[in-house]
Short mmCIF file of C-alpha atoms in Angstrom, two decimals:
data_model
loop_
_atom_site.label_atom_id
_atom_site.label_comp_id
_atom_site.label_asym_id
_atom_site.label_seq_id
_atom_site.Cartn_x
_atom_site.Cartn_y
_atom_site.Cartn_z
CA GLN X 1 65.97 -18.47 6.33
CA TRP X 2 68.39 -20.03 3.89
CA LEU X 3 70.49 -21.73 6.58
CA LEU X 4 67.51 -23.66 7.94
CA LEU X 5 66.38 -24.64 4.45
CA ASP X 6 69.90 -25.84 3.62
CA THR X 7 69.99 -27.95 6.78
CA LEU X 8 66.54 -29.38 6.10
CA GLY X 9 67.45 -30.15 2.51
CA TRP X 10 70.66 -31.91 3.56
CA VAL X 11 68.83 -34.03 6.15
CA GLN X 12 66.28 -34.96 3.49
CA PHE X 13 69.09 -35.91 1.11
CA ARG X 14 70.69 -38.14 3.74
CA ASN X 15 67.30 -39.79 4.25
CA ASP X 16 66.83 -40.48 0.51
CA ARG X 17 64.14 -37.85 0.04
CA ILE X 18 65.95 -36.49 -2.99
CA GLU X 19 63.16 -34.48 -4.64
CA ASP X 20 62.24 -32.77 -1.35
CA SER X 21 65.91 -32.11 -0.75
CA LEU X 22 66.36 -30.51 -4.16
CA ALA X 23 63.40 -28.20 -3.66
CA ASN X 24 64.64 -26.97 -0.30
CA LEU X 25 68.28 -26.60 -1.33
CA GLU X 26 67.39 -24.64 -4.46
CA LYS X 27 65.09 -22.44 -2.40
CA ALA X 28 67.90 -21.88 0.12
CA ALA X 29 70.31 -20.95 -2.66
CA LYS X 30 67.91 -18.30 -3.95
CA LEU X 31 67.70 -16.73 -0.48
CA VAL X 32 71.44 -16.42 0.11
CA SER X 33 72.49 -12.82 0.23
CA PRO X 34 75.00 -11.64 -0.65
CA ASN X 35 76.09 -14.12 -3.26
CA PRO X 36 78.15 -16.20 -3.93
CA LEU X 37 76.78 -19.26 -2.24
CA PRO X 38 78.70 -20.63 0.72
CA ALA X 39 80.85 -23.61 -0.30
CA GLU X 40 78.87 -25.98 1.89
CA VAL X 41 75.61 -25.06 0.13
CA GLN X 42 77.30 -25.63 -3.24
CA TYR X 43 78.49 -29.02 -2.02
CA HIS X 44 74.98 -29.95 -0.91
CA LEU X 45 73.48 -28.89 -4.24
CA GLY X 46 76.23 -30.67 -6.15
CA ALA X 47 75.62 -33.90 -4.27
CA VAL X 48 71.90 -33.77 -5.00
CA TYR X 49 72.47 -32.96 -8.67
CA ALA X 50 74.91 -35.88 -8.91
CA GLN X 51 72.37 -38.22 -7.33
CA LEU X 52 69.80 -37.11 -9.90
CA GLY X 53 72.20 -37.62 -12.80
CA ARG X 54 72.46 -33.89 -13.52
CA VAL X 55 76.21 -34.22 -14.05
CA ALA X 56 77.00 -30.81 -15.56
CA GLU X 57 75.24 -28.99 -12.72
CA ALA X 58 76.88 -31.26 -10.15
CA LYS X 59 80.34 -30.59 -11.58
CA THR X 60 79.76 -26.84 -11.56
CA GLN X 61 78.63 -26.72 -7.94
CA LEU X 62 81.23 -29.17 -6.64
CA SER X 63 84.10 -27.54 -8.54
CA VAL X 64 83.41 -24.18 -6.95
CA ALA X 65 82.87 -25.74 -3.52
CA VAL X 66 86.18 -27.61 -3.41
CA GLN X 67 88.09 -24.51 -4.53
CA SER X 68 86.86 -22.58 -1.51
CA PRO X 69 89.65 -21.11 0.61
CA SER X 70 87.65 -22.00 3.71
CA PRO X 71 87.31 -25.68 4.64
CA PHE X 72 83.82 -26.94 5.36
CA PRO X 73 82.30 -30.15 6.72
CA GLY X 74 82.20 -32.61 3.85
CA ILE X 75 84.96 -31.10 1.71
CA GLU X 76 86.70 -34.47 1.31
CA GLU X 77 83.43 -36.12 0.30
CA ALA X 78 82.85 -33.28 -2.17
CA ARG X 79 86.29 -33.90 -3.71
CA ARG X 80 85.63 -37.64 -4.02
CA LEU X 81 82.23 -37.05 -5.54
CA LEU X 82 83.65 -34.59 -8.06
CA GLN X 83 86.40 -37.03 -9.06
CA GLY X 84 83.79 -39.72 -9.61
CA LEU X 85 81.75 -37.67 -12.05
#
């Protein structure tokens, strides 16, 4: 289930297990149906990509996340992170 994988990946990210986090978040993203990804998942992926120095991918994910019409937990952090890239 994508929601559980997203949660696991985010917990791993917050515990500095970045590679494990990336694997689980990317797997979660592939399982989301229907697309597009929920903004919170895009934020999580963007944060991980930013941490890994994958700036273009981070900008793409974070840009879409912060433009979401629905607020989500972490939206302010996503905006700050995007501005810092």
